[in-house]
Coordinates of C-alpha atoms and ligand atoms in Angstrom, one line a residue:
X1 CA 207.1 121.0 353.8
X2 CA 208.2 121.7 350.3
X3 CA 206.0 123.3 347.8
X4 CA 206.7 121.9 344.5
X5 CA 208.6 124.2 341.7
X6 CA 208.8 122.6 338.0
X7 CA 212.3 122.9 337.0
X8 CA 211.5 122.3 333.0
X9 CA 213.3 124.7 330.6
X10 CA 210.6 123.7 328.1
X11 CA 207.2 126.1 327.7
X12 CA 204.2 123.8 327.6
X13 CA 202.4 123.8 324.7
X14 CA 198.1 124.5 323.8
X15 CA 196.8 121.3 321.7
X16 CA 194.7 122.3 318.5
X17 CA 193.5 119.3 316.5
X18 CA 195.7 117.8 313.7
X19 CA 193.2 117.3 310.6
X20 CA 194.5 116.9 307.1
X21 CA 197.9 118.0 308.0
X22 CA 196.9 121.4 309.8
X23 CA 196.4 122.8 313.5
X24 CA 192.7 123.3 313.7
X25 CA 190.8 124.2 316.6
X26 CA 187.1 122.9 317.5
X27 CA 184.8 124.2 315.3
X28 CA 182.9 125.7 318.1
X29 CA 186.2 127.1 319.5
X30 CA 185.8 125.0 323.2
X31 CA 188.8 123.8 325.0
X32 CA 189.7 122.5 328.3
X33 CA 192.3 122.7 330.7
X34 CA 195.6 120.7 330.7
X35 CA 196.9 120.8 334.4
X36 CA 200.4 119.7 335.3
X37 CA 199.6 116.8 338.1
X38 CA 203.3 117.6 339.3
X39 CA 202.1 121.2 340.7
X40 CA 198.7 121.6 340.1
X41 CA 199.2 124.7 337.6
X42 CA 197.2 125.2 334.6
X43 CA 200.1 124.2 331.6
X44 CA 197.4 125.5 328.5
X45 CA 194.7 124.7 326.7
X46 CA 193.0 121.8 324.7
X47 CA 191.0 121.5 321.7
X48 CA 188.2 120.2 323.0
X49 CA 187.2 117.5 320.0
X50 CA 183.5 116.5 319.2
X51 CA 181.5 114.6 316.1
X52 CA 182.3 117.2 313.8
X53 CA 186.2 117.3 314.9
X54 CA 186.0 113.1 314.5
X55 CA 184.2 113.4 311.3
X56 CA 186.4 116.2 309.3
X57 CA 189.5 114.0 310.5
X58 CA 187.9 110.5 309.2
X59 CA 186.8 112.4 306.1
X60 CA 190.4 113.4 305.6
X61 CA 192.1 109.8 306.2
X62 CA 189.5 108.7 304.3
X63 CA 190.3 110.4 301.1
X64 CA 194.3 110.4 302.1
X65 CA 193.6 106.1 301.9
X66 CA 193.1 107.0 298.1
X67 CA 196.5 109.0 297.3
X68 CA 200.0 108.0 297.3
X69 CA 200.7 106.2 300.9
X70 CA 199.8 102.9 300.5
X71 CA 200.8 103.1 297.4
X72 CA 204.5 104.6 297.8
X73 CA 207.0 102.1 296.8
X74 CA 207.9 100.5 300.6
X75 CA 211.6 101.6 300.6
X76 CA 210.2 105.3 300.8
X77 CA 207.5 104.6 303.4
X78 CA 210.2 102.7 305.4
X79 CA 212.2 105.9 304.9
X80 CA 209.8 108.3 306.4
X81 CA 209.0 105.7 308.9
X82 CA 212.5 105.8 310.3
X83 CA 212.9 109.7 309.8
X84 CA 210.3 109.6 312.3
X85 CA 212.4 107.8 314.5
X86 CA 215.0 110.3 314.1
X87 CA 213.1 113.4 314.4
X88 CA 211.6 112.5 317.9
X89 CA 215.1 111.6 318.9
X90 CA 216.7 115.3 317.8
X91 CA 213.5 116.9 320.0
X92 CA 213.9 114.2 322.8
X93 CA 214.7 116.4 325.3
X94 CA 211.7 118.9 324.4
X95 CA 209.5 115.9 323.9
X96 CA 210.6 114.2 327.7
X97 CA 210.0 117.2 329.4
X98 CA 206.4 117.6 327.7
X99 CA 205.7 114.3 329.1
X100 CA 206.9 114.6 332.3
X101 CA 205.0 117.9 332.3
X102 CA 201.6 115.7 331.2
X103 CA 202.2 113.0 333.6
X104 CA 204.2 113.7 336.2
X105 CA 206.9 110.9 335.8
X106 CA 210.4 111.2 336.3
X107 CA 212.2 113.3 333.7
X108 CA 214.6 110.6 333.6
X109 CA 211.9 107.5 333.0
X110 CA 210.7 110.3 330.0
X111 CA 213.9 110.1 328.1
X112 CA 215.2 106.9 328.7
X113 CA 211.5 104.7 328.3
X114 CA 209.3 106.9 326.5
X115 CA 210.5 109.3 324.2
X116 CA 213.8 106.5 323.6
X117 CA 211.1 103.7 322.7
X118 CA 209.0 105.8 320.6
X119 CA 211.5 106.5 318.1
X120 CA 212.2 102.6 318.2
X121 CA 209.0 101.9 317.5
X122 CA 209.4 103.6 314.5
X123 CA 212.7 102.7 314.1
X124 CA 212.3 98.8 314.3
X125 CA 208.7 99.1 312.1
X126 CA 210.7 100.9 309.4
X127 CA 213.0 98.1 309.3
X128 CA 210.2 95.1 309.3
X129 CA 208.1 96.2 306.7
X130 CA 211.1 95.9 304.6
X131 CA 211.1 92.3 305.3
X132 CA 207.8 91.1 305.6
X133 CA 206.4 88.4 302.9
X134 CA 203.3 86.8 302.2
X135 CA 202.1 83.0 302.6
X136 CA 202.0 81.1 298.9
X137 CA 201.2 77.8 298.3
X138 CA 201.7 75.3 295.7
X139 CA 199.3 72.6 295.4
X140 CA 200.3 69.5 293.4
X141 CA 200.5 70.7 289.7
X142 CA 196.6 72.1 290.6
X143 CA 197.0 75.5 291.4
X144 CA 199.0 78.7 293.0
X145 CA 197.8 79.9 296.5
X146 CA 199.2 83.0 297.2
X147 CA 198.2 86.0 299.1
X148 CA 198.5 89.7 298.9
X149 CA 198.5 92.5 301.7
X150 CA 196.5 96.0 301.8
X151 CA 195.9 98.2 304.8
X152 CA 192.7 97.8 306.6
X153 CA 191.9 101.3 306.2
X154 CA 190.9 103.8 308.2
X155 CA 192.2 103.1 312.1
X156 CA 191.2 104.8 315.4
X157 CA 194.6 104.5 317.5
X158 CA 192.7 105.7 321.2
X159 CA 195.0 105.9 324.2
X160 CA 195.7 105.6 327.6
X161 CA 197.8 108.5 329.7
X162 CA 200.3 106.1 331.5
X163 CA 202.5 106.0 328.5
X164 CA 201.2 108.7 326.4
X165 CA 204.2 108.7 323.1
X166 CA 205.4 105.2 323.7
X167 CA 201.6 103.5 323.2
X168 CA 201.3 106.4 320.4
X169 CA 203.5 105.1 318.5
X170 CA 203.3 101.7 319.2
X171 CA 200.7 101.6 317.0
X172 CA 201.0 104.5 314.7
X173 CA 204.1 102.3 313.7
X174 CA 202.9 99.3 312.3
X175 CA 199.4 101.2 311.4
X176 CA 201.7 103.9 309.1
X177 CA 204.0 101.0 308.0
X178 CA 200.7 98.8 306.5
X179 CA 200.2 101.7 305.1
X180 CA 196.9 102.8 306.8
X181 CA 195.5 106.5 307.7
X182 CA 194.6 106.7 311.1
X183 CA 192.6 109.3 313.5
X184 CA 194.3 109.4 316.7
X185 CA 193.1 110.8 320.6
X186 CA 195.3 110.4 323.1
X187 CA 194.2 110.8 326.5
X188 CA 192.5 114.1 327.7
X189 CA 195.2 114.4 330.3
X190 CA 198.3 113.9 328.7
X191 CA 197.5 115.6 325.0
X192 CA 201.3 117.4 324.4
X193 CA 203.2 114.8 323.0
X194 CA 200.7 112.9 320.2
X195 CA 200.2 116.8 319.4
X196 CA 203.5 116.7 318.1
X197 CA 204.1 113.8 317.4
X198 CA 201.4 114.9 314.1
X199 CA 203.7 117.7 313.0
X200 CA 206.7 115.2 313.3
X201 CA 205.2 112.8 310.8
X202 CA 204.3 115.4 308.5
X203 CA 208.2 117.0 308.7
X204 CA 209.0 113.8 307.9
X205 CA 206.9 113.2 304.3
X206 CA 204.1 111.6 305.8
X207 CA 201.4 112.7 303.4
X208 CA 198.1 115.3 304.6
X209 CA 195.4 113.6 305.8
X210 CA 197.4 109.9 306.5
X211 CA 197.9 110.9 310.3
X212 CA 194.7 112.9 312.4
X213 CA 194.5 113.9 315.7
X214 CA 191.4 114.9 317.3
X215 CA 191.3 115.9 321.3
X216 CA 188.6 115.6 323.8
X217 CA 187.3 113.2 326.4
X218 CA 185.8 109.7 326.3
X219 CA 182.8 111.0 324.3
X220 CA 185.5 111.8 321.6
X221 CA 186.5 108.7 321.4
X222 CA 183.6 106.9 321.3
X223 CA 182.7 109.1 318.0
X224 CA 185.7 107.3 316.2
X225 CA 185.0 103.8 317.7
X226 CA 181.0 104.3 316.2
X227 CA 182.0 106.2 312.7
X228 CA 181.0 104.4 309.7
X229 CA 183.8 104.7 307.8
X230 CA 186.5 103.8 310.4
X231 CA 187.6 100.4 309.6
X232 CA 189.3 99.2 312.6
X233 CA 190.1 100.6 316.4
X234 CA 193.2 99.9 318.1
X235 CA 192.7 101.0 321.9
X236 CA 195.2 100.7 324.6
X237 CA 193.2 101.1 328.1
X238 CA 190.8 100.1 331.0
X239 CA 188.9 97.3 330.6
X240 CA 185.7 98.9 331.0
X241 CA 186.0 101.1 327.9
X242 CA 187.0 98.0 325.7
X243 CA 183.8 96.7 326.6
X244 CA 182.2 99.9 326.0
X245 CA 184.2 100.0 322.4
X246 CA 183.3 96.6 321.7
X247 CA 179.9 97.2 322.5
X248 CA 180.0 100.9 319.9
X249 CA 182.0 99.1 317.4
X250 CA 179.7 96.3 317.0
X251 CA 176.9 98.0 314.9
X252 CA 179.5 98.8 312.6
X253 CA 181.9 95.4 312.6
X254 CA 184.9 97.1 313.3
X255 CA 187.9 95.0 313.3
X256 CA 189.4 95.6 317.4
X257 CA 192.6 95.1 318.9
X258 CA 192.1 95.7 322.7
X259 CA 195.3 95.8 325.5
X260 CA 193.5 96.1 328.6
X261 CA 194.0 95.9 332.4
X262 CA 195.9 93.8 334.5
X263 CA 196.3 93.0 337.5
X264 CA 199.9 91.3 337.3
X265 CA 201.4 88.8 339.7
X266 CA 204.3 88.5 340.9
X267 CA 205.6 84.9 342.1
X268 CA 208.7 84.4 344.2
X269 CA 210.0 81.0 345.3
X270 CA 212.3 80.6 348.2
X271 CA 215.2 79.5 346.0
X272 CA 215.3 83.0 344.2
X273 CA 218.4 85.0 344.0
X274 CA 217.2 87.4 346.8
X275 CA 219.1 90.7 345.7
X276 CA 218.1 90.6 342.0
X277 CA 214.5 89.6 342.9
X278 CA 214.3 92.7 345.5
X279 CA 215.8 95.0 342.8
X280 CA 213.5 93.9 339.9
X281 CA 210.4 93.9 342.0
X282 CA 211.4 97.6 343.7
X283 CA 211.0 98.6 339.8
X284 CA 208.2 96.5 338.7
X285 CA 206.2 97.5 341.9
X286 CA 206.6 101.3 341.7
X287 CA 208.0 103.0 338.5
X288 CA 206.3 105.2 337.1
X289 CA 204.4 105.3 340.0
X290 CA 202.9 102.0 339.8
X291 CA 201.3 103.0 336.4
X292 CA 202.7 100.7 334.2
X293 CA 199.6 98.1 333.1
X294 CA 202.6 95.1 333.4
X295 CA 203.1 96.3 336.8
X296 CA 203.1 93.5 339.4
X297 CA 201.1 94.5 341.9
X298 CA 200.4 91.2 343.8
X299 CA 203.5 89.6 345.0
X300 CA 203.4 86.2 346.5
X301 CA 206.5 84.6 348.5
X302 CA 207.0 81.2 349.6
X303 CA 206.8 81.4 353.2
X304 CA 210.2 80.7 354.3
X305 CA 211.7 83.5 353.1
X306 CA 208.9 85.8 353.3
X307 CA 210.3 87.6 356.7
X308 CA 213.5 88.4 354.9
X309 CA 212.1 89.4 351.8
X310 CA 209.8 92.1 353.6
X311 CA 212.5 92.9 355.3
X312 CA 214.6 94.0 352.4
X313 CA 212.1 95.0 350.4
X314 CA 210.6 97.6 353.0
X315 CA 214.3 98.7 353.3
X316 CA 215.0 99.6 349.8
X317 CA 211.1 100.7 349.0
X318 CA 211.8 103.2 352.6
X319 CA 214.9 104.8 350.2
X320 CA 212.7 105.6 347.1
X321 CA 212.6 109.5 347.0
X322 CA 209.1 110.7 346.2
X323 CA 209.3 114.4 344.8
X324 CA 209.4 116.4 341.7
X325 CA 209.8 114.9 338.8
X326 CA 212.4 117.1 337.0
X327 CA 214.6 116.5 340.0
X328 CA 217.5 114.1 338.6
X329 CA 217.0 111.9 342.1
X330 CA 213.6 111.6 342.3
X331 CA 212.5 107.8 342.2
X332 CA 208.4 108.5 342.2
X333 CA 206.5 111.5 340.8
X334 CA 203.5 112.4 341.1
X335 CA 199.9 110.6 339.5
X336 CA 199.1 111.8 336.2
X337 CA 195.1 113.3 337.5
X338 CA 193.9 114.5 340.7
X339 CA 190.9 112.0 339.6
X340 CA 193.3 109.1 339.7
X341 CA 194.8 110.6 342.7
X342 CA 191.8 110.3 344.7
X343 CA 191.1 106.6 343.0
X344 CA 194.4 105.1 344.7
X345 CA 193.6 107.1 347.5
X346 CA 190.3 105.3 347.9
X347 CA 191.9 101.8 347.3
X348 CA 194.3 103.0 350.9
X349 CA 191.1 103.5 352.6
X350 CA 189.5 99.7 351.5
X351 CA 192.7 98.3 352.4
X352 CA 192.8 100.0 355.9
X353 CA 188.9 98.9 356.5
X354 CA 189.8 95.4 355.3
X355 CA 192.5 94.8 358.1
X356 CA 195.9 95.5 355.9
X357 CA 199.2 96.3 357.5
X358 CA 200.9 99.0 355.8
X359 CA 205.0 98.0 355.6
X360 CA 205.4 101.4 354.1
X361 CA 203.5 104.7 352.8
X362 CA 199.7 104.2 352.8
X363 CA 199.2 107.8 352.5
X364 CA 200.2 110.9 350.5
X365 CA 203.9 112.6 350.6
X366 CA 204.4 114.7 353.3
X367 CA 206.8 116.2 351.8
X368 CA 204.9 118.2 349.0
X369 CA 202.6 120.4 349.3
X370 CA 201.1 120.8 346.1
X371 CA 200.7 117.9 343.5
X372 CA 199.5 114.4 344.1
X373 CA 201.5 112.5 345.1
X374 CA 201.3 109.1 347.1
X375 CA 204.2 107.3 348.7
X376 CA 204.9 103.7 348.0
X377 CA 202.9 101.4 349.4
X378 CA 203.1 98.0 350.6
X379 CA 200.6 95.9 352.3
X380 CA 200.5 92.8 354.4
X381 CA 198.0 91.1 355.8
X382 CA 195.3 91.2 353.2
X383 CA 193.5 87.7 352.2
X384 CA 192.9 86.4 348.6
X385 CA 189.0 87.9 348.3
X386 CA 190.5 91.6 349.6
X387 CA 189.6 94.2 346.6
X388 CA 193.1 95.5 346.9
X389 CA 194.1 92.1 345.6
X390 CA 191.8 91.8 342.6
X391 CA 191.1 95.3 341.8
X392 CA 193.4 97.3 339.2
X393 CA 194.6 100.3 341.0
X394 CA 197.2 101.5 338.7
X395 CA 199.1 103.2 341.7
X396 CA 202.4 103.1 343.6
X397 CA 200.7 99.9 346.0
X398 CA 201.5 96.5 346.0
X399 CA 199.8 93.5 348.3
X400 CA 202.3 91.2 349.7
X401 CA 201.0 87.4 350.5
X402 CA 203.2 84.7 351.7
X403 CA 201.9 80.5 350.1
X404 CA 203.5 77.5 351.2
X405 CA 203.1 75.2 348.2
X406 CA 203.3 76.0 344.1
X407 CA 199.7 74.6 343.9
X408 CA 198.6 76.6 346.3
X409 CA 200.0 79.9 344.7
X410 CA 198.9 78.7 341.3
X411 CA 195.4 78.5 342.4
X412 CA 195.6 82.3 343.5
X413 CA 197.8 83.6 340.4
X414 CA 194.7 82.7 338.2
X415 CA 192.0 83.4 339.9
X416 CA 191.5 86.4 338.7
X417 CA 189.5 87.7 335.6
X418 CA 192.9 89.8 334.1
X419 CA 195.8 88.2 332.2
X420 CA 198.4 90.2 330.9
X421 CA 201.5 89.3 332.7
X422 CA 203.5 87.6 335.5
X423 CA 207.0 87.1 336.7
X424 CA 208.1 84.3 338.3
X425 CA 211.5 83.9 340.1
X426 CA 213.2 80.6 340.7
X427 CA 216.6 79.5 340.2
X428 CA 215.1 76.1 339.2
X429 CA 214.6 76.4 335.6
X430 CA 212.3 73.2 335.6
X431 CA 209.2 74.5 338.0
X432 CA 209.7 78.4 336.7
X433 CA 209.1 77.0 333.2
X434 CA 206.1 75.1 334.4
X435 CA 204.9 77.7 336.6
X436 CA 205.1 80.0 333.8
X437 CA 203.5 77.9 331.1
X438 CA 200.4 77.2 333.4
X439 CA 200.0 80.9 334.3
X440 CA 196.7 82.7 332.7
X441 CA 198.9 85.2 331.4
X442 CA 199.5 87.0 327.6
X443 CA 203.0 87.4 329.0
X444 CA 205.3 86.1 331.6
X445 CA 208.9 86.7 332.8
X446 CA 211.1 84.2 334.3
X447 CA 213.9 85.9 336.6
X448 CA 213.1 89.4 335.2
X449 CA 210.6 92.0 334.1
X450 CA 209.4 94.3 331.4
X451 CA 212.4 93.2 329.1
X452 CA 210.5 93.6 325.8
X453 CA 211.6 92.2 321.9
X454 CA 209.4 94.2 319.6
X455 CA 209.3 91.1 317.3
X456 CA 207.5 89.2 320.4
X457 CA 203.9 89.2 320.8
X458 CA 202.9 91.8 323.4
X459 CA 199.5 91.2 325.0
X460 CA 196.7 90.0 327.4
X461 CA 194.2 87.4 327.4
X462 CA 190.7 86.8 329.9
X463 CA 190.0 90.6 330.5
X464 CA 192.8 92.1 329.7
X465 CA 193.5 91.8 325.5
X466 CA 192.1 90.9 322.7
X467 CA 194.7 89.9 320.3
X468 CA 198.6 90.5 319.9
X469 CA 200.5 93.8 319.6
X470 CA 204.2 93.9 318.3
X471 CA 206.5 92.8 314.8
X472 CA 204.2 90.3 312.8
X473 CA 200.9 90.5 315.3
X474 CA 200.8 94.0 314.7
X475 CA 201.3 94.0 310.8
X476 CA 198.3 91.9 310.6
X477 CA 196.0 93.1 312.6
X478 CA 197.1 96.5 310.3
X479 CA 196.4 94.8 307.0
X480 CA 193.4 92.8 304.8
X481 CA 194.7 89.6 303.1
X482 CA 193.3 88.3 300.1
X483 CA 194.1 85.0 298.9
X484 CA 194.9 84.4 295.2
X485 CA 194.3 81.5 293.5
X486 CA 196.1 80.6 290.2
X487 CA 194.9 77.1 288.4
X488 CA 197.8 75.8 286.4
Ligands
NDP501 P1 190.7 104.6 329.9 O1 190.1 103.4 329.4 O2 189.9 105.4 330.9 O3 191.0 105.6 328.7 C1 191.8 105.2 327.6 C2 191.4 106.1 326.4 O4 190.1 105.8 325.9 C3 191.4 107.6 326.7 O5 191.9 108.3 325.5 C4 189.9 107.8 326.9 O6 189.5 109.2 326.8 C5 189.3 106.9 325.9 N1 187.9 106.6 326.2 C6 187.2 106.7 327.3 N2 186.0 106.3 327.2 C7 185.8 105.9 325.9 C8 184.7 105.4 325.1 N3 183.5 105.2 325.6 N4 184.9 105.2 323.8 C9 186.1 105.4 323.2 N5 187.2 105.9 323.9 C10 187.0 106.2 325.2 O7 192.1 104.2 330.5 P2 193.1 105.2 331.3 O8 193.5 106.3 330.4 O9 192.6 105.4 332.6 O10 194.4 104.2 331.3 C11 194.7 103.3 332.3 C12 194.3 101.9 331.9 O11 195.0 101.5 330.7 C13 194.6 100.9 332.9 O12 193.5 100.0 333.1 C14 195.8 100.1 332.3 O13 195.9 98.8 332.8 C15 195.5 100.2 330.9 N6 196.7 100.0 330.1 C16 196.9 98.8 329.4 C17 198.0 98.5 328.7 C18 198.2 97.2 328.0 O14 199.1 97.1 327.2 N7 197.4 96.2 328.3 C19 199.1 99.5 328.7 C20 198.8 100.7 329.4 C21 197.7 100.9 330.1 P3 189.7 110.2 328.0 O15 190.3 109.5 329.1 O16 190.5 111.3 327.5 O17 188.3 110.6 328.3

């Protein structure tokens, strides 16, 4: 038994708000606890964020809507955009080890997904807003059609702890570049990096009051998604709040872009190239500890190869190394909340009462004492009705299930209420195109996983979206058109 010792060099940080360009704390001075999943240990203290918080911080972004940002010529916008970029990448390191602190993934998944992709995302939206032009229409020798761009306004950005900077800024982006203000809350569990990720913005010439934080639970954030004079909520997370949201933002009209849950498939024919599927899947099955919402947590092989496949994949899933996260060879870390914890922990339990064969883990890691951590699981023997197999569990588990014909697996891919993604491997171009093209799915990967194009749209449909995140998707849903009309 090991008891688990963080080996950051980096001192956690306490979260105030971040209202009009200034640390405030909650009016009423209450905060709550920030523990690091990793090793159980209290890291510091939050702001703990109510109406008043959400209202000083809409008040701000509302009057900051007025001054100079949307108005600033768009070759200094694009500026500060990109010096942004930069300035998370010269406090990478302190910014990866916050993360890994908050979530309890792999030090090395911090710097080289997180923290690396949230200066792109800056990066790449400093670069498109450069480039983006309007639609303009000539009819006969009648009239000019030609429309013009603003920001929508004020925007809640609310997210999800599973990617706490990279989904920050994947819509702080765009949302800055349109030229918006926004109130942000990040998740109640993983508060360090959006904290400052505020100050960044401002270091970089973002003007006070364009970018707000407030902290504090759901109860926070349904105090944005109700405010009057928010114009628009862009919210990254279960798909239980988005109906909540929808259902808060309705009185109101709010303008909603919703990336929900998924529960991804993963569809293997026999002709495959074996080594590169086993790879690919050991990373889209367990990094980050399975808490990735593309993950593809039900994996379905064509029969005659499904003894060999297990076989291999057990192997390689047998040599992940579960442990702390600032070790260099650690594979798995720990789950980001002891609440989330017990919530795989509960889906072990349905599977074992539902007759599932665990290949591997099924339980927590024997070798930590402290921390929660849960080895990766794979599970046979489950049929197509089992919860495990339609329920999200956002954990290092995967279900395995073996199909004989591509009807047959199609039938099971989509029947299911999510669609965010799939892969699909097949050295036959012709059915992996058709599979793919018939799959329910905002996204789906032919021979490979989570490679990304920010220009592409990003998103889910059935329960798991409403509408398109990345280049052009996102620069609309972040701006109001209005059509001119010019009679000649
Ligand atoms: P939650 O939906 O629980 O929380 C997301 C955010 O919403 C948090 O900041 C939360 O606050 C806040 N929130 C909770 N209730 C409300 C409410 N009534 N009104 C407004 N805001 C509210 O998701 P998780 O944090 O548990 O994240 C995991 C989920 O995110 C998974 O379902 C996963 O699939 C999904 N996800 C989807 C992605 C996609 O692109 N489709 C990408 C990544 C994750 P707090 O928790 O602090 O109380």
């Amino acid at each position: 038994m090991q008891t688990t010792e963080t080996k950051s060099k980096v001192k956690p940080i306490n979260c105030s708000h971040y209202i009009n360009g200034k640390y405030v704390p909650s009016t009423n001075g209450k905060t709550f606890e920030n523990v690091n999943p990793a090793t159980e240990e209290v890291l510091g203290t939050v702001a703990e964020g109510g109406k008043e918080e959400v209202d000083e911080a809409v008040k701000a972004a509302k009057k900051a809507l007025k001054g100079e940002w949307a108005n600033m010529p768009v070759r200094k916008r694009s500026a500060i955009l990109r010096k942004i970029g930069d300035l998370i990448l010269e406090r990478q390191d302190e910014l990866a080890a916050l993360e890994t602190l908050d979530t309890g993934k792999p030090l090395w998944l911090s710097t080289s997904v997180d923290t690396d992709r949230a200066a792109y995302n800056f990066h790449f939206f400093a670069d498109y807003m450069t480039t983006v032009g309007n639609e303009s229409y000539q009819q006969d020798d009648i009239a000019i059609h030609y429309a013009v761009r603003r920001p929508t306004g004020v925007v809640g950005l609310i997210n999800p702890w599973n990617l706490p900077l990279l989904l920050m800024t994947w819509k702080l982006a765009p949302a800055l570049a349109a030229g918006n203000t926004v109130v942000m809350k990040p998740s109640e569990v993983t508060p360090m990096t959006a904290t400052i990720l505020a100050e960044i913005c401002t270091e970089a010439g973002v003007p006070d009051g364009v970018v707000n934080m407030v902290h504090g639970f759901g109860e926070t954030g349904a105090a944005i998604t109700s405010h009057e004079d928010v114009d628009a909520v862009a919210f990254t997370g279960e798909t239980i709040t988005g109906s909540a949201i929808m259902k808060s933002a309705a009185p109101t009209l709010k303008k909603l872009s919703f990336e929900l849950g998924g529960k991804n498939p993963n569809v293997i024919f026999a002709d495959a190239n074996l080594d590169d599927t086993i790879a690919t899947t050991l990373k889209s099955s367990f990094i980050n500890q399975g808490e990735v919402c593309l993950c593809g947590s039900r994996i379905y092989v064509e029969r005659s190869i499904y003894d060999e496949f297990l076989d291999k994949f057990v192997a390689k899933t047998k040599e992940l190394k579960v442990g702390d996260p600032f070790n260099e060879d650690t594979n798995v870390g720990a789950l980001v909340s002891e609440e989330h914890y017990n919530k795989v922990l509960s889906y072990l339990d349905i599977a074992k009462e539902e007759g599932g064969t665990f290949l591997t883990g099924g339980k927590t890691a024997d070798n930590m004492d402290k921390g929660f951590y849960v080895e990766p699981t794979i599970i046979t023997g489950l049929g197509k009705d089992s919860r495990c197999v339609r329920e999200e569990i956002f954990g290092p588990v995967v279900t395995v299930i073996p199909f004989d014909t591509e009807e047959e697996v199609m039938e099971q891919v989509n029947d299911t209420h999510y669609g965010l993604s799939a892969s699909v491997w097949s050295s036959d171009i012709k059915r992996a195109t058709r599979v793919a093209s018939q799959i329910e799915a905002g996204m789906v990967w032919i021979n490979t996983w989570f490679l990304r194009d920010l220009r592409t749209p990003f998103g889910g449909m059935k329960h798991s979206g409403i509408g398109r995140e990345g280049g052009a998707h996102s620069f609309d849903f972040y701006s109001e058109l209005t059509n001119i009309t010019v009679k000649l």
